[in-house]
mmCIF file of C-alpha atoms in Angstrom:
data_model
loop_
_atom_site.group_PDB
_atom_site.id
_atom_site.type_symbol
_atom_site.label_atom_id
_atom_site.label_comp_id
_atom_site.label_asym_id
_atom_site.label_seq_id
_atom_site.Cartn_x
_atom_site.Cartn_y
_atom_site.Cartn_z
ATOM 1 C CA MET A 81 0.000 0.000 0.000
ATOM 2 C CA SER A 82 1.435 3.379 -0.968
ATOM 3 C CA LYS A 83 1.698 6.112 1.608
ATOM 4 C CA LYS A 84 -0.901 8.824 1.042
ATOM 5 C CA ARG A 85 0.715 12.109 0.120
ATOM 6 C CA ARG A 86 -0.335 15.316 1.820
ATOM 7 C CA GLU A 87 -2.712 17.428 -0.228
ATOM 8 C CA ILE A 88 -1.369 20.581 -1.834
ATOM 9 C CA PRO A 89 -1.967 23.470 0.557
ATOM 10 C CA VAL A 90 -3.988 26.467 -0.591
ATOM 11 C CA PHE A 91 -3.026 29.876 0.753
ATOM 12 C CA ASP A 92 -5.028 33.088 0.781
ATOM 13 C CA HIS A 93 -2.153 35.085 -0.688
ATOM 14 C CA PRO A 94 -1.566 34.609 -4.433
ATOM 15 C CA ILE A 95 1.715 33.148 -5.715
ATOM 16 C CA ILE A 96 3.585 33.902 -8.929
ATOM 17 C CA GLU A 97 5.255 30.981 -10.688
ATOM 18 C CA THR A 98 8.415 32.626 -12.027
ATOM 19 C CA HIS A 99 9.940 29.695 -13.918
ATOM 20 C CA CYS A 100 8.432 26.649 -15.588
ATOM 21 C CA HIS A 101 8.322 24.997 -19.003
ATOM 22 C CA LEU A 102 4.679 24.539 -19.938
ATOM 23 C CA ASP A 103 5.556 23.081 -23.334
ATOM 24 C CA TYR A 104 7.458 20.244 -21.622
ATOM 25 C CA LEU A 105 4.531 19.075 -19.472
ATOM 26 C CA LYS A 106 3.258 15.723 -20.756
ATOM 27 C CA ASP A 107 1.459 13.812 -17.989
ATOM 28 C CA ARG A 108 -1.821 15.729 -18.109
ATOM 29 C CA PRO A 109 -3.637 18.067 -20.498
ATOM 30 C CA LEU A 110 -2.336 21.608 -20.156
ATOM 31 C CA ASP A 111 -5.823 22.966 -19.481
ATOM 32 C CA ASP A 112 -6.112 20.658 -16.466
ATOM 33 C CA ILE A 113 -2.691 21.686 -15.151
ATOM 34 C CA LEU A 114 -3.501 25.380 -15.411
ATOM 35 C CA GLU A 115 -6.918 24.911 -13.825
ATOM 36 C CA GLN A 116 -5.352 23.162 -10.838
ATOM 37 C CA ALA A 117 -2.739 25.906 -10.592
ATOM 38 C CA GLN A 118 -5.498 28.482 -10.289
ATOM 39 C CA GLN A 119 -7.209 26.340 -7.645
ATOM 40 C CA VAL A 120 -4.136 26.680 -5.412
ATOM 41 C CA ASN A 121 -3.989 30.449 -6.014
ATOM 42 C CA ILE A 122 -1.197 30.609 -8.599
ATOM 43 C CA GLU A 123 -1.936 34.060 -10.008
ATOM 44 C CA LYS A 124 0.634 34.269 -12.825
ATOM 45 C CA VAL A 125 2.850 31.774 -14.636
ATOM 46 C CA ILE A 126 6.021 32.538 -16.578
ATOM 47 C CA THR A 127 6.933 29.824 -19.087
ATOM 48 C CA ILE A 128 10.554 29.867 -20.178
ATOM 49 C CA ALA A 129 12.177 29.622 -23.599
ATOM 50 C CA VAL A 130 15.341 27.547 -23.972
ATOM 51 C CA SER A 131 16.028 26.749 -27.627
ATOM 52 C CA PRO A 132 15.456 28.012 -31.165
ATOM 53 C CA ASP A 133 12.796 25.320 -31.501
ATOM 54 C CA ASN A 134 10.590 26.630 -28.703
ATOM 55 C CA LEU A 135 10.872 30.405 -28.979
ATOM 56 C CA ALA A 136 7.671 30.612 -31.019
ATOM 57 C CA ARG A 137 5.894 28.007 -28.889
ATOM 58 C CA VAL A 138 6.552 30.022 -25.737
ATOM 59 C CA ARG A 139 5.104 33.090 -27.429
ATOM 60 C CA GLU A 140 2.018 31.072 -28.372
ATOM 61 C CA LEU A 141 1.610 29.791 -24.819
ATOM 62 C CA SER A 142 1.855 33.335 -23.455
ATOM 63 C CA GLN A 143 -1.307 34.145 -25.398
ATOM 64 C CA ILE A 144 -3.521 31.303 -24.150
ATOM 65 C CA ALA A 145 -4.605 33.152 -20.996
ATOM 66 C CA PRO A 146 -4.174 36.672 -19.578
ATOM 67 C CA TRP A 147 -2.156 35.310 -16.644
ATOM 68 C CA ILE A 148 0.412 33.338 -18.692
ATOM 69 C CA TYR A 149 3.647 35.077 -19.681
ATOM 70 C CA GLY A 150 6.855 34.028 -21.392
ATOM 71 C CA THR A 151 10.518 34.743 -22.030
ATOM 72 C CA GLN A 152 12.792 34.600 -25.065
ATOM 73 C CA GLY A 153 16.318 33.217 -24.925
ATOM 74 C CA ILE A 154 18.653 30.314 -25.617
ATOM 75 C CA HIS A 155 19.833 27.973 -22.840
ATOM 76 C CA PRO A 156 23.568 27.231 -22.660
ATOM 77 C CA HIS A 157 22.862 23.624 -23.684
ATOM 78 C CA ASP A 158 21.812 24.992 -27.082
ATOM 79 C CA ALA A 159 24.456 27.708 -27.373
ATOM 80 C CA GLU A 160 25.961 26.150 -30.490
ATOM 81 C CA SER A 161 22.634 26.609 -32.308
ATOM 82 C CA TYR A 162 22.710 30.358 -31.653
ATOM 83 C CA CYS A 163 23.153 32.464 -34.771
ATOM 84 C CA ASP A 164 22.295 35.898 -36.151
ATOM 85 C CA GLU A 165 18.853 34.677 -37.245
ATOM 86 C CA VAL A 166 18.037 33.358 -33.771
ATOM 87 C CA GLU A 167 19.291 36.579 -32.204
ATOM 88 C CA ALA A 168 17.106 38.592 -34.550
ATOM 89 C CA GLU A 169 14.058 36.574 -33.471
ATOM 90 C CA ILE A 170 14.796 37.126 -29.792
ATOM 91 C CA ARG A 171 15.331 40.843 -30.345
ATOM 92 C CA ALA A 172 12.139 41.125 -32.378
ATOM 93 C CA HIS A 173 10.019 39.695 -29.565
ATOM 94 C CA ALA A 174 11.853 40.612 -26.347
ATOM 95 C CA GLY A 175 9.660 43.686 -26.066
ATOM 96 C CA ASP A 176 6.351 41.917 -26.716
ATOM 97 C CA GLU A 177 3.638 42.684 -24.177
ATOM 98 C CA LYS A 178 3.493 39.128 -22.830
ATOM 99 C CA ILE A 179 7.270 38.549 -22.894
ATOM 100 C CA VAL A 180 8.733 39.616 -19.556
ATOM 101 C CA ALA A 181 12.434 38.657 -19.712
ATOM 102 C CA VAL A 182 15.385 37.457 -21.747
ATOM 103 C CA GLY A 183 16.128 33.883 -20.775
ATOM 104 C CA GLU A 184 16.901 31.204 -19.970
ATOM 105 C CA ILE A 185 20.508 32.101 -20.679
ATOM 106 C CA GLY A 186 23.823 31.472 -18.989
ATOM 107 C CA LEU A 187 26.540 28.877 -18.526
ATOM 108 C CA ASP A 188 26.470 25.143 -17.807
ATOM 109 C CA TYR A 189 29.843 23.491 -17.224
ATOM 110 C CA PHE A 190 28.270 20.448 -15.559
ATOM 111 C CA TYR A 191 26.851 18.884 -18.714
ATOM 112 C CA ASP A 192 29.079 20.757 -21.173
ATOM 113 C CA ASN A 193 26.558 20.226 -23.974
ATOM 114 C CA ALA A 194 28.135 23.157 -25.824
ATOM 115 C CA ASP A 195 31.682 24.436 -26.100
ATOM 116 C CA ARG A 196 32.424 26.668 -23.122
ATOM 117 C CA GLU A 197 33.777 29.576 -25.156
ATOM 118 C CA VAL A 198 30.655 29.452 -27.338
ATOM 119 C CA GLN A 199 28.522 29.458 -24.187
ATOM 120 C CA ARG A 200 30.312 32.570 -22.931
ATOM 121 C CA GLN A 201 29.937 34.373 -26.247
ATOM 122 C CA VAL A 202 26.225 33.548 -26.488
ATOM 123 C CA PHE A 203 25.688 34.559 -22.867
ATOM 124 C CA ARG A 204 27.228 37.968 -23.560
ATOM 125 C CA ARG A 205 25.224 38.483 -26.740
ATOM 126 C CA GLN A 206 21.949 37.783 -24.950
ATOM 127 C CA LEU A 207 22.828 39.969 -21.993
ATOM 128 C CA GLN A 208 23.313 42.731 -24.524
ATOM 129 C CA ILE A 209 19.818 42.086 -25.867
ATOM 130 C CA ALA A 210 18.469 42.569 -22.337
ATOM 131 C CA CYS A 211 20.387 45.834 -22.054
ATOM 132 C CA ASP A 212 19.120 47.071 -25.401
ATOM 133 C CA THR A 213 15.483 46.143 -24.736
ATOM 134 C CA ASN A 214 15.376 47.038 -21.021
ATOM 135 C CA ARG A 215 14.343 43.535 -19.981
ATOM 136 C CA PRO A 216 15.376 41.544 -16.905
ATOM 137 C CA VAL A 217 17.299 38.303 -17.351
ATOM 138 C CA VAL A 218 16.655 34.709 -16.290
ATOM 139 C CA ILE A 219 20.049 33.097 -15.714
ATOM 140 C CA HIS A 220 21.103 29.455 -15.594
ATOM 141 C CA SER A 221 24.484 28.871 -13.940
ATOM 142 C CA ARG A 222 25.812 25.420 -13.094
ATOM 143 C CA GLU A 223 29.401 24.688 -12.083
ATOM 144 C CA ALA A 224 30.323 28.019 -13.673
ATOM 145 C CA ASP A 225 30.333 30.460 -10.764
ATOM 146 C CA ASP A 226 33.559 32.321 -11.584
ATOM 147 C CA ASP A 227 32.732 32.884 -15.247
ATOM 148 C CA THR A 228 29.153 33.864 -14.423
ATOM 149 C CA ILE A 229 30.450 36.516 -12.006
ATOM 150 C CA ALA A 230 33.034 37.749 -14.506
ATOM 151 C CA ILE A 231 30.558 38.093 -17.371
ATOM 152 C CA LEU A 232 27.855 39.705 -15.256
ATOM 153 C CA GLY A 233 30.526 42.102 -14.049
ATOM 154 C CA GLU A 234 30.972 43.311 -17.627
ATOM 155 C CA PHE A 235 27.308 44.397 -17.658
ATOM 156 C CA GLU A 236 26.978 45.892 -14.173
ATOM 157 C CA ASP A 237 26.496 49.429 -15.480
ATOM 158 C CA THR A 238 24.257 48.673 -18.466
ATOM 159 C CA LEU A 239 21.991 45.827 -17.330
ATOM 160 C CA THR A 240 19.680 48.034 -15.340
ATOM 161 C CA ARG A 241 16.803 45.583 -14.767
ATOM 162 C CA ARG A 242 18.964 42.737 -13.395
ATOM 163 C CA GLY A 243 16.730 39.665 -12.932
ATOM 164 C CA VAL A 244 17.142 36.243 -11.329
ATOM 165 C CA ILE A 245 19.648 33.457 -11.100
ATOM 166 C CA HIS A 246 17.139 30.663 -11.235
ATOM 167 C CA SER A 247 17.224 27.234 -9.586
ATOM 168 C CA PHE A 248 20.096 28.452 -7.465
ATOM 169 C CA THR A 249 22.501 25.619 -6.604
ATOM 170 C CA SER A 250 25.772 27.542 -6.826
ATOM 171 C CA GLY A 251 28.133 28.463 -4.040
ATOM 172 C CA PRO A 252 28.075 31.366 -1.591
ATOM 173 C CA GLY A 253 30.489 33.410 -3.728
ATOM 174 C CA LEU A 254 28.065 33.746 -6.631
ATOM 175 C CA ALA A 255 25.196 34.215 -4.193
ATOM 176 C CA ARG A 256 26.932 37.102 -2.432
ATOM 177 C CA TYR A 257 27.905 38.741 -5.708
ATOM 178 C CA ALA A 258 24.388 38.458 -7.135
ATOM 179 C CA LEU A 259 22.704 39.684 -3.968
ATOM 180 C CA ASP A 260 25.111 42.617 -3.624
ATOM 181 C CA GLN A 261 24.379 43.571 -7.238
ATOM 182 C CA GLY A 262 20.619 43.520 -6.727
ATOM 183 C CA TRP A 263 19.766 40.200 -8.367
ATOM 184 C CA CYS A 264 17.131 37.806 -7.056
ATOM 185 C CA LEU A 265 17.768 34.118 -6.447
ATOM 186 C CA GLY A 266 15.163 31.590 -7.569
ATOM 187 C CA PHE A 267 14.431 28.541 -5.422
ATOM 188 C CA ASN A 268 12.338 25.491 -6.248
ATOM 189 C CA GLY A 269 11.717 21.920 -5.148
ATOM 190 C CA ILE A 270 15.422 21.326 -4.565
ATOM 191 C CA THR A 271 14.966 23.148 -1.256
ATOM 192 C CA THR A 272 12.842 20.191 -0.082
ATOM 193 C CA PHE A 273 15.371 17.480 -1.011
ATOM 194 C CA ASN A 274 17.093 15.702 1.876
ATOM 195 C CA LYS A 275 20.615 16.151 0.503
ATOM 196 C CA ALA A 276 20.247 19.824 -0.502
ATOM 197 C CA GLU A 277 21.525 21.455 2.685
ATOM 198 C CA ASN A 278 23.913 23.538 0.565
ATOM 199 C CA VAL A 279 20.907 25.116 -1.182
ATOM 200 C CA ARG A 280 19.111 25.690 2.107
ATOM 201 C CA ASP A 281 22.257 27.443 3.375
ATOM 202 C CA ILE A 282 21.899 29.916 0.495
ATOM 203 C CA VAL A 283 18.200 30.361 1.335
ATOM 204 C CA ARG A 284 19.261 31.293 4.870
ATOM 205 C CA MET A 285 21.819 33.760 3.493
ATOM 206 C CA ALA A 286 19.511 35.462 0.998
ATOM 207 C CA PRO A 287 17.325 38.341 2.192
ATOM 208 C CA ILE A 288 13.652 37.493 1.772
ATOM 209 C CA GLU A 289 13.440 40.680 -0.337
ATOM 210 C CA GLN A 290 15.568 38.933 -3.015
ATOM 211 C CA ILE A 291 13.982 35.478 -3.193
ATOM 212 C CA LEU A 292 11.690 34.249 -5.968
ATOM 213 C CA LEU A 293 9.576 31.107 -6.008
ATOM 214 C CA GLU A 294 9.621 28.742 -8.979
ATOM 215 C CA THR A 295 9.081 25.092 -9.855
ATOM 216 C CA ASP A 296 11.186 24.590 -13.017
ATOM 217 C CA ALA A 297 8.404 22.173 -13.972
ATOM 218 C CA PRO A 298 8.420 19.491 -15.252
ATOM 219 C CA PHE A 299 11.700 19.023 -13.368
ATOM 220 C CA LEU A 300 12.616 19.007 -9.652
ATOM 221 C CA THR A 301 9.256 18.038 -8.160
ATOM 222 C CA PRO A 302 9.186 18.942 -4.459
ATOM 223 C CA VAL A 303 8.685 16.548 -1.581
ATOM 224 C CA PRO A 304 6.198 14.932 -1.018
ATOM 225 C CA TYR A 305 5.492 14.421 -4.739
ATOM 226 C CA ARG A 306 8.978 13.476 -5.964
ATOM 227 C CA GLY A 307 8.709 10.884 -8.686
ATOM 228 C CA ARG A 308 5.798 12.639 -10.359
ATOM 229 C CA GLU A 309 6.077 15.200 -13.131
ATOM 230 C CA ASN A 310 6.414 18.636 -11.601
ATOM 231 C CA ALA A 311 3.828 21.344 -12.287
ATOM 232 C CA PRO A 312 3.130 24.928 -11.176
ATOM 233 C CA PHE A 313 0.469 23.758 -8.720
ATOM 234 C CA TYR A 314 3.192 22.248 -6.479
ATOM 235 C CA LEU A 315 4.617 25.710 -5.778
ATOM 236 C CA PRO A 316 2.977 26.025 -2.336
ATOM 237 C CA PHE A 317 5.350 23.327 -1.041
ATOM 238 C CA VAL A 318 8.313 25.493 -2.038
ATOM 239 C CA ALA A 319 6.833 28.487 -0.234
ATOM 240 C CA GLU A 320 6.368 26.391 2.902
ATOM 241 C CA LYS A 321 9.968 25.181 2.835
ATOM 242 C CA ILE A 322 11.359 28.701 2.361
ATOM 243 C CA ALA A 323 9.358 29.841 5.394
ATOM 244 C CA GLU A 324 10.622 26.889 7.430
ATOM 245 C CA VAL A 325 14.265 27.348 6.480
ATOM 246 C CA LYS A 326 14.238 31.113 7.045
ATOM 247 C CA GLU A 327 12.148 30.768 10.215
ATOM 248 C CA LEU A 328 9.675 33.346 8.970
ATOM 249 C CA PRO A 329 5.882 33.370 9.038
ATOM 250 C CA LEU A 330 4.525 31.860 5.856
ATOM 251 C CA SER A 331 2.401 34.959 5.289
ATOM 252 C CA GLU A 332 5.549 37.094 5.254
ATOM 253 C CA VAL A 333 7.270 34.807 2.740
ATOM 254 C CA LEU A 334 4.244 34.835 0.453
ATOM 255 C CA ALA A 335 3.909 38.621 0.594
ATOM 256 C CA HIS A 336 7.605 39.307 0.010
ATOM 257 C CA THR A 337 8.105 36.802 -2.812
ATOM 258 C CA TYR A 338 4.990 38.115 -4.531
ATOM 259 C CA ARG A 339 6.284 41.678 -4.408
ATOM 260 C CA ASN A 340 9.720 40.508 -5.519
ATOM 261 C CA SER A 341 8.167 38.821 -8.551
ATOM 262 C CA LEU A 342 6.227 41.954 -9.482
ATOM 263 C CA ARG A 343 9.301 44.143 -9.059
ATOM 264 C CA THR A 344 11.427 41.850 -11.212
ATOM 265 C CA PHE A 345 9.053 40.966 -14.043
ATOM 266 C CA PHE A 346 5.989 43.225 -13.783
ATOM 267 C CA PRO A 347 7.225 46.669 -12.702
ATOM 268 C CA ASP A 348 4.088 48.434 -13.946
ATOM 269 C CA LEU A 349 1.911 46.213 -11.763
ATOM 270 C CA ASN A 350 4.330 46.640 -8.864
ATOM 271 C CA GLN A 351 3.988 50.421 -9.035
ATOM 272 C CA ALA A 352 0.222 50.101 -9.139
ATOM 273 C CA SER A 353 0.003 47.733 -6.181
#
C-alpha cells in the first residue's frame, strides 16, 4: 500500500510561478494543469524559452490566458545553435507585451553540452539584448560560478533591470555577488530534497526581499510528490519550505516573494500595487 501524500496546501495570498516549461509538461492536459494551478492560487505563470525550436511556442503559450507570460532566450545547452537569425528573433520579440524577460541564458559546465567559449559568447550576446530592450534576465548557472560573475561584471552598469539566477545551486560566492548587485535568487523543489543542505544554506543567506519562487516544472518536483512530473500547482510546497528554512511566518514569505516577482518581471503592476 502506498503512503498517502499530503494534499497541496492552498493559501489566501496569491503566488507567482516565475519559472516553468509549460511546453514540456506531458502527464496531463495543459488545461487541467492550469486549472489546478489556479485552484491553489497561482496568479501568474512565466513559461521559459530555452532553444530556437521553442521560442515561437513560448510566445504562443503566453497568449492562451491573460495570466500566462513568457521569455525569449537560448539555454547554454543549445548555445551552439545560436546564430544571427536566432538573435534577430529574440530581439524582435523581447519587447512583446506578454514577454517579460530574456532567458533562460547562462553557462552550464556540468553537462558541457556546448563548447564553453561558445557558451560565454552567447551569454554575452543575450545579456546585450536585455540591455538594449530594457528587460530583466533569467540566468542558468551550473558549475560556472567564476565565469558567471566575470561576465555579469561586464554588464553591471548597463543591465539596469537585473533579474534572477534561477534554480540556485551555486556556491556562496556567486550568491553574495548576485545579492550585492541587486539580483534575485530563484528557489524550487530542490529546497525540499534531503541532501540539498547547501541550497538551504543559500536560502538562509539570501534576504527574503531577493527570493523568488519557482518550480522549473516538469523538473525538480518537491517533496512529497517526488517521482511525479512537476507542475506549477506544487509551488505552495516550495513556499512552505522557504518559510521553514528562514524561520519566517509563511504569510511574510508569500507577501515578500509576490512583491519581488512583481518588481522583477511586472514593474508596472508593482507600481500600481
